[in-house]
PDB file of C-alpha atoms in Angstrom:
ATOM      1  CA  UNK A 749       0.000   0.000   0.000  1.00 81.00           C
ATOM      2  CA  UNK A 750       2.751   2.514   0.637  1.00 86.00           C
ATOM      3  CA  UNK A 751       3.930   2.011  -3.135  1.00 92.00           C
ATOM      4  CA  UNK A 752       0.345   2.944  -4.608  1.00 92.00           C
ATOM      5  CA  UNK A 753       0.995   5.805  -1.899  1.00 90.00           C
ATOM      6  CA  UNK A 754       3.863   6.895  -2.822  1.00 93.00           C
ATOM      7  CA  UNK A 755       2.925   7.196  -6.632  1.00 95.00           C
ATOM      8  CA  UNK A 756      -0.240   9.308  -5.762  1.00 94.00           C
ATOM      9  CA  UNK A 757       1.569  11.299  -3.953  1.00 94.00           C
ATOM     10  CA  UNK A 758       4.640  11.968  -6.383  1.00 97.00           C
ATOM     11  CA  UNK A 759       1.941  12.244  -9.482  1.00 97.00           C
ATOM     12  CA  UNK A 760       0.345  15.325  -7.274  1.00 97.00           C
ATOM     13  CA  UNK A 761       3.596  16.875  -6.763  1.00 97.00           C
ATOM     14  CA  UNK A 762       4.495  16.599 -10.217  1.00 98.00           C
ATOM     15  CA  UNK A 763       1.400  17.818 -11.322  1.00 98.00           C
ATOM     16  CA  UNK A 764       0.847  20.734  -8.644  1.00 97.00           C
ATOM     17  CA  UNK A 765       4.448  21.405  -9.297  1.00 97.00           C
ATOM     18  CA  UNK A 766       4.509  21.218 -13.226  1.00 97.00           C
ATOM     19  CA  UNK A 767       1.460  24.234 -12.864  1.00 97.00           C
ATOM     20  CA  UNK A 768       3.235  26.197 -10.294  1.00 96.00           C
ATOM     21  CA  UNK A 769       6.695  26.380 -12.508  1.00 97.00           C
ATOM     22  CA  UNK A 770       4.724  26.279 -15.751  1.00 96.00           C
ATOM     23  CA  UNK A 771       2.430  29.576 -14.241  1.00 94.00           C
ATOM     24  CA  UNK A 772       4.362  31.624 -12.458  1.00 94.00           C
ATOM     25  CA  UNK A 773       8.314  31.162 -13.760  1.00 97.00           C
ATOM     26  CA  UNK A 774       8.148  30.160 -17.342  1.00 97.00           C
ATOM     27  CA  UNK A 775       5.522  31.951 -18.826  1.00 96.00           C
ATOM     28  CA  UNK A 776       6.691  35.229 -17.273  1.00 96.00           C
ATOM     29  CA  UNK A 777      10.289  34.333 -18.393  1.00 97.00           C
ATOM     30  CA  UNK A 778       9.504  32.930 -21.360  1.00 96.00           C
ATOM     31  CA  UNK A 779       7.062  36.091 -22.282  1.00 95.00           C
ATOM     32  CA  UNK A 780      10.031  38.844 -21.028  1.00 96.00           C
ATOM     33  CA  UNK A 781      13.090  37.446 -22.839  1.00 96.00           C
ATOM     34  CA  UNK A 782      11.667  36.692 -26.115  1.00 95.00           C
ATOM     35  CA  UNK A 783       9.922  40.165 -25.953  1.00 93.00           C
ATOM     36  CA  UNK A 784      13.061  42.321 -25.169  1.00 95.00           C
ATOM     37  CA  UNK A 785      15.293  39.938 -27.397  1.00 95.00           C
ATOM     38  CA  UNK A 786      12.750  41.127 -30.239  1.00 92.00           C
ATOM     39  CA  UNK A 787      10.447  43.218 -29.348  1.00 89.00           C
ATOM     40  CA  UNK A 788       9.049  42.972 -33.385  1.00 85.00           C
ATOM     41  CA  UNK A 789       8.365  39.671 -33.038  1.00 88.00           C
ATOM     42  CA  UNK A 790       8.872  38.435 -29.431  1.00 90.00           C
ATOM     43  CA  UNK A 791       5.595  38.692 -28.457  1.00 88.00           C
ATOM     44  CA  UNK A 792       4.523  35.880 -30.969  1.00 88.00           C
ATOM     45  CA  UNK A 793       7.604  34.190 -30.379  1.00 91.00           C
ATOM     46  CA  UNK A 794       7.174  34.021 -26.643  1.00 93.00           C
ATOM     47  CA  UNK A 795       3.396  32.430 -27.575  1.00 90.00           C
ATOM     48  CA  UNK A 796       4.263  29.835 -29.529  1.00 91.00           C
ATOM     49  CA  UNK A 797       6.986  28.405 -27.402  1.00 95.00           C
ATOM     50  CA  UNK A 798       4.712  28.707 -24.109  1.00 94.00           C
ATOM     51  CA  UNK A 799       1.677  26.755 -26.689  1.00 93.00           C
ATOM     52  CA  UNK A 800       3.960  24.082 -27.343  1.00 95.00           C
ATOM     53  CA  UNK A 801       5.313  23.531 -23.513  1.00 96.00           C
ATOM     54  CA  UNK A 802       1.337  24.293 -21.888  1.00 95.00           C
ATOM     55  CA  UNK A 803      -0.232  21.407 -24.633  1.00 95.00           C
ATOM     56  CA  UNK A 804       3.018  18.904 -23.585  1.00 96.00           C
ATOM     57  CA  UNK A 805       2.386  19.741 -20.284  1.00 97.00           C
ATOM     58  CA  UNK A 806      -1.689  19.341 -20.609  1.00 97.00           C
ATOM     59  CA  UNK A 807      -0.387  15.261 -21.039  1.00 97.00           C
ATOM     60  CA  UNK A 808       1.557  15.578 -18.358  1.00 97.00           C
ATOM     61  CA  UNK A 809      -1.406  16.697 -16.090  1.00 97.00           C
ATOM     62  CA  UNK A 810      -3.785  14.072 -17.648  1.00 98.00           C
ATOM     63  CA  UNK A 811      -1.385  11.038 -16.857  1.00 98.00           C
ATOM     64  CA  UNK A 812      -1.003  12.331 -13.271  1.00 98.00           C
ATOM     65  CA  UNK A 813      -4.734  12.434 -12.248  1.00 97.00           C
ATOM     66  CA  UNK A 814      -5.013   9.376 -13.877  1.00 97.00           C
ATOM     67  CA  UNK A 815      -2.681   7.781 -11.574  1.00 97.00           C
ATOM     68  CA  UNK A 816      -3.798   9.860  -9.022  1.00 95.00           C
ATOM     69  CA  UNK A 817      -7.387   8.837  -9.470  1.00 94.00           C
ATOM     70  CA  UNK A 818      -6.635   5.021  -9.872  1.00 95.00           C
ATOM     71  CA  UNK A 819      -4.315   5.453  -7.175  1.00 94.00           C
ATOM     72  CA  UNK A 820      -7.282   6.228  -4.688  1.00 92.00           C
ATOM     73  CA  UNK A 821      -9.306   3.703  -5.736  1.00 93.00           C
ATOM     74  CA  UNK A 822      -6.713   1.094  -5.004  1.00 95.00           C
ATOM     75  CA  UNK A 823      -6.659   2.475  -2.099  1.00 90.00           C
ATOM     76  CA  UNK A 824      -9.733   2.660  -1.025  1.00 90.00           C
ATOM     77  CA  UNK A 825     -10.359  -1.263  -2.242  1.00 91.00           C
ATOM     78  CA  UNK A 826      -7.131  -2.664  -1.109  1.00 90.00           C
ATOM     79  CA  UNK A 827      -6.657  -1.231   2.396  1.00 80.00           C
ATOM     80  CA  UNK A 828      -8.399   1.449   4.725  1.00 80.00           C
ATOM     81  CA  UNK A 829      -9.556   4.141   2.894  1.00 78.00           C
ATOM     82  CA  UNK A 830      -7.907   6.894   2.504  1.00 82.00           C
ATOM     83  CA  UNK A 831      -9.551  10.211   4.683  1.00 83.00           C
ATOM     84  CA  UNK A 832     -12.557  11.880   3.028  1.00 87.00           C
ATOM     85  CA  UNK A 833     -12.483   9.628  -0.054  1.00 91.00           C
ATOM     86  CA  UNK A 834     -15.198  10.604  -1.785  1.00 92.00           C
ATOM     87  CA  UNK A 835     -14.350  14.622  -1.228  1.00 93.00           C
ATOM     88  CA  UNK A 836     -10.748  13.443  -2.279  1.00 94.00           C
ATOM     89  CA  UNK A 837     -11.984  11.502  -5.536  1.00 95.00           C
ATOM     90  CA  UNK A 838     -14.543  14.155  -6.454  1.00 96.00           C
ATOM     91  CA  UNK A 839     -11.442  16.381  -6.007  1.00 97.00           C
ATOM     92  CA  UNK A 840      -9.169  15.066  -8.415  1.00 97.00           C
ATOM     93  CA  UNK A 841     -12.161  13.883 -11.259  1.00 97.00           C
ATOM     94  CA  UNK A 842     -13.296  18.398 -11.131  1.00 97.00           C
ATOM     95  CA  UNK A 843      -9.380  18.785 -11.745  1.00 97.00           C
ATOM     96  CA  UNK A 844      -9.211  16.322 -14.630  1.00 97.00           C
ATOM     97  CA  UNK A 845     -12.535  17.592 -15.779  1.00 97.00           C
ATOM     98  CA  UNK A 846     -10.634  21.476 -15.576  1.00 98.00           C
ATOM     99  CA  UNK A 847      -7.082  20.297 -17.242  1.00 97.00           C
ATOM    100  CA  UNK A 848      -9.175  18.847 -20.268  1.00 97.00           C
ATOM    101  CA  UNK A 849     -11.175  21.258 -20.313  1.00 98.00           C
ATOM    102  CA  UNK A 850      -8.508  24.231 -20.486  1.00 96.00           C
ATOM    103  CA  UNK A 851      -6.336  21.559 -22.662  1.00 96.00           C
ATOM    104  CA  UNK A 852      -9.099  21.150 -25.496  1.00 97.00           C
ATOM    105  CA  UNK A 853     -11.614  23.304 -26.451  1.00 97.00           C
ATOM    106  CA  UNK A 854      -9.843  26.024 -24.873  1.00 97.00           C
ATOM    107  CA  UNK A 855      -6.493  25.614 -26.183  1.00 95.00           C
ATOM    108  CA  UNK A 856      -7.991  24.913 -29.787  1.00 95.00           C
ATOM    109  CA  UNK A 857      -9.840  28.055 -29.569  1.00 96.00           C
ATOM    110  CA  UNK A 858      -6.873  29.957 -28.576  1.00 95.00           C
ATOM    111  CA  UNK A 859      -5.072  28.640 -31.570  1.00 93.00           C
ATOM    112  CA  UNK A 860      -7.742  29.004 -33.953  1.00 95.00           C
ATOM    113  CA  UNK A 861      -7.684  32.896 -33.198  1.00 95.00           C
ATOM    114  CA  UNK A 862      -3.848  32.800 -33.676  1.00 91.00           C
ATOM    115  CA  UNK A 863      -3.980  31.018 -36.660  1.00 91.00           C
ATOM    116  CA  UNK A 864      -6.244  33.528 -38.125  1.00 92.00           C
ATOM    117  CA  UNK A 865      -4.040  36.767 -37.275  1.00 90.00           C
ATOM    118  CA  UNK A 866      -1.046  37.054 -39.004  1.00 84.00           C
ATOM    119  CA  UNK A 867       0.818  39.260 -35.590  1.00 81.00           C
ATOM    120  CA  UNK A 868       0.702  39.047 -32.523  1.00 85.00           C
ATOM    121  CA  UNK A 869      -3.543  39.089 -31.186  1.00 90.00           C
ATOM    122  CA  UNK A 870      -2.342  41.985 -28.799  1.00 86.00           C
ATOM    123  CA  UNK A 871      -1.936  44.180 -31.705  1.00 87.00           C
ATOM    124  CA  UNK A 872      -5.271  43.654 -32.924  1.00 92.00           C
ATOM    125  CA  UNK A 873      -7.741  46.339 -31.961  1.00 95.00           C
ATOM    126  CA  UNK A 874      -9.229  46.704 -28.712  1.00 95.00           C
ATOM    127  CA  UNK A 875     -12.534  46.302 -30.083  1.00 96.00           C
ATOM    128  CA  UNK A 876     -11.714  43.657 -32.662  1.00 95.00           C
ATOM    129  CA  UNK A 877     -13.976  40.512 -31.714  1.00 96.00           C
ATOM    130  CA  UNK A 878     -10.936  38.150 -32.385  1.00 96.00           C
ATOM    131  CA  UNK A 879      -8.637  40.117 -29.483  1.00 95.00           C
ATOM    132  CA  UNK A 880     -11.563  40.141 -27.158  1.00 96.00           C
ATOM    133  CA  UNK A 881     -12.400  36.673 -27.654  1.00 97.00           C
ATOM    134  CA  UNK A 882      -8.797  35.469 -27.260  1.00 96.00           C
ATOM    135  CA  UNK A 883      -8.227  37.855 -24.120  1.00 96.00           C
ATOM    136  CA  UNK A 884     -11.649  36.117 -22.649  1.00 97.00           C
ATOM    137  CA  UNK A 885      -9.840  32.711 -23.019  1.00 97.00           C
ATOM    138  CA  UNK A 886      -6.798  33.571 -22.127  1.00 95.00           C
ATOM    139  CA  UNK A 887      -8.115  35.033 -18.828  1.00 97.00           C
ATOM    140  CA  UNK A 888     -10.568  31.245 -18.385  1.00 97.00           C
ATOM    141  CA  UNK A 889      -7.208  29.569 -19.193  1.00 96.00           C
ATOM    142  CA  UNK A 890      -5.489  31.423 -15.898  1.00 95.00           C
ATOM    143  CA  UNK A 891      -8.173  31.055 -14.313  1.00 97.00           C
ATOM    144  CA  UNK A 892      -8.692  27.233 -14.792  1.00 97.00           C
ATOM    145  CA  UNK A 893      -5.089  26.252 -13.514  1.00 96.00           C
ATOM    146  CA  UNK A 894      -5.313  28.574 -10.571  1.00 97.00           C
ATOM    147  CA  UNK A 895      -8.173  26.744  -9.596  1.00 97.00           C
ATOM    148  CA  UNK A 896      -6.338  23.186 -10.450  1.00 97.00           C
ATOM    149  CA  UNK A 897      -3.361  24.500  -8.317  1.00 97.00           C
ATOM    150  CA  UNK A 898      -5.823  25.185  -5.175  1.00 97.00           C
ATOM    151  CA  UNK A 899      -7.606  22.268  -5.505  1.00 98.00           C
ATOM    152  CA  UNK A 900      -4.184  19.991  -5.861  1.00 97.00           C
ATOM    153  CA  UNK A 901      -2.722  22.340  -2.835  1.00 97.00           C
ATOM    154  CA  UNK A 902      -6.030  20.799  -0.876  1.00 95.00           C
ATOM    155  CA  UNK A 903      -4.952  17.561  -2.103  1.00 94.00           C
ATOM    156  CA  UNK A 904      -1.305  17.900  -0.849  1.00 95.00           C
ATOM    157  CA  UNK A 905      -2.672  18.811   2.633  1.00 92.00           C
ATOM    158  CA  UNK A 906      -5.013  15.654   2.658  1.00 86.00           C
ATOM    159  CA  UNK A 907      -1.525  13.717   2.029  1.00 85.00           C
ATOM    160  CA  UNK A 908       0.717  15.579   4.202  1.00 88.00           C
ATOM    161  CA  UNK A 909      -1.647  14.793   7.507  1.00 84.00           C
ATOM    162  CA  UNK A 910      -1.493  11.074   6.852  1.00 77.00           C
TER     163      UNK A 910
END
């Protein structure tokens, strides 16, 4: 039991983790360097690399509550239950439910609206439905992991008091 323990454990930390460096360290780095390397073209730049590491890291997330999920049911079936295991499973399906959602329909949005502009979105107009749309998801995109981070940070307290 403390192997299927110790993997649902390390797949939230990886997970939690992933969204914490992905968030708030390499979007803001990758976003400032590319934009002051090239401030023509950085902007776009900066985009397309943080696309490509965000959709790897969208697998990432999926294959961790996977494990995570299966991890509590074996769990639950094979020893005591965990604490709260129904709050905990509920827990991690809403943040699998979240990282697909944020990983498909809004990510494919996102890059429909950058496929159709041929510069950066940000220099579209204010009023320009395309800009407003993309700002909308970019904003539901934040807004979605933040909520995945507090839910996994409840997750990693559940763990830690065990």
């Amino acid at each position: 039991m403390l192997a299927v323990r110790y993997m649902a454990l390390a797949a939230l930390v990886v997970w939690l983790g992933g969204m914490v460096i992905v968030g708030l360290i390499v979007a803001p780095s990758t976003f400032a360097v590319l934009q002051s390397a090239d401030p023509a073209n950085g902007r776009m730049l900066a985009g397309a690399v943080f696309g490509t590491i965000l959709r790897r890291f969208h697998y990432v997330a999926y294959a961790c509550g996977a494990i995570l999920y299966i991890a509590l049911f074996v769990m639950k079936f094979m020893g005591p239950p965990p604490q709260a295991f129904v709050v905990r499973a509920v827990i991690v399906f809403l943040m699998l439910v979240v990282a697909l959602y944020s990983g498909v329909p809004v990510t494919r949005e996102l890059e429909q609206i950058q496929s159709q502009v041929s510069g950066p979105v940000s220099k579209l107009p204010e009023t320009d439905q395309r800009r407003i749309r993309f700002d909308q998801l970019h904003q539901r995109s934040t807004m979605l992991m933040t909520l995945n981070m507090g839910l996994g940070l409840v997750l990693l307290y559940w763990y830690v008091r065990e």
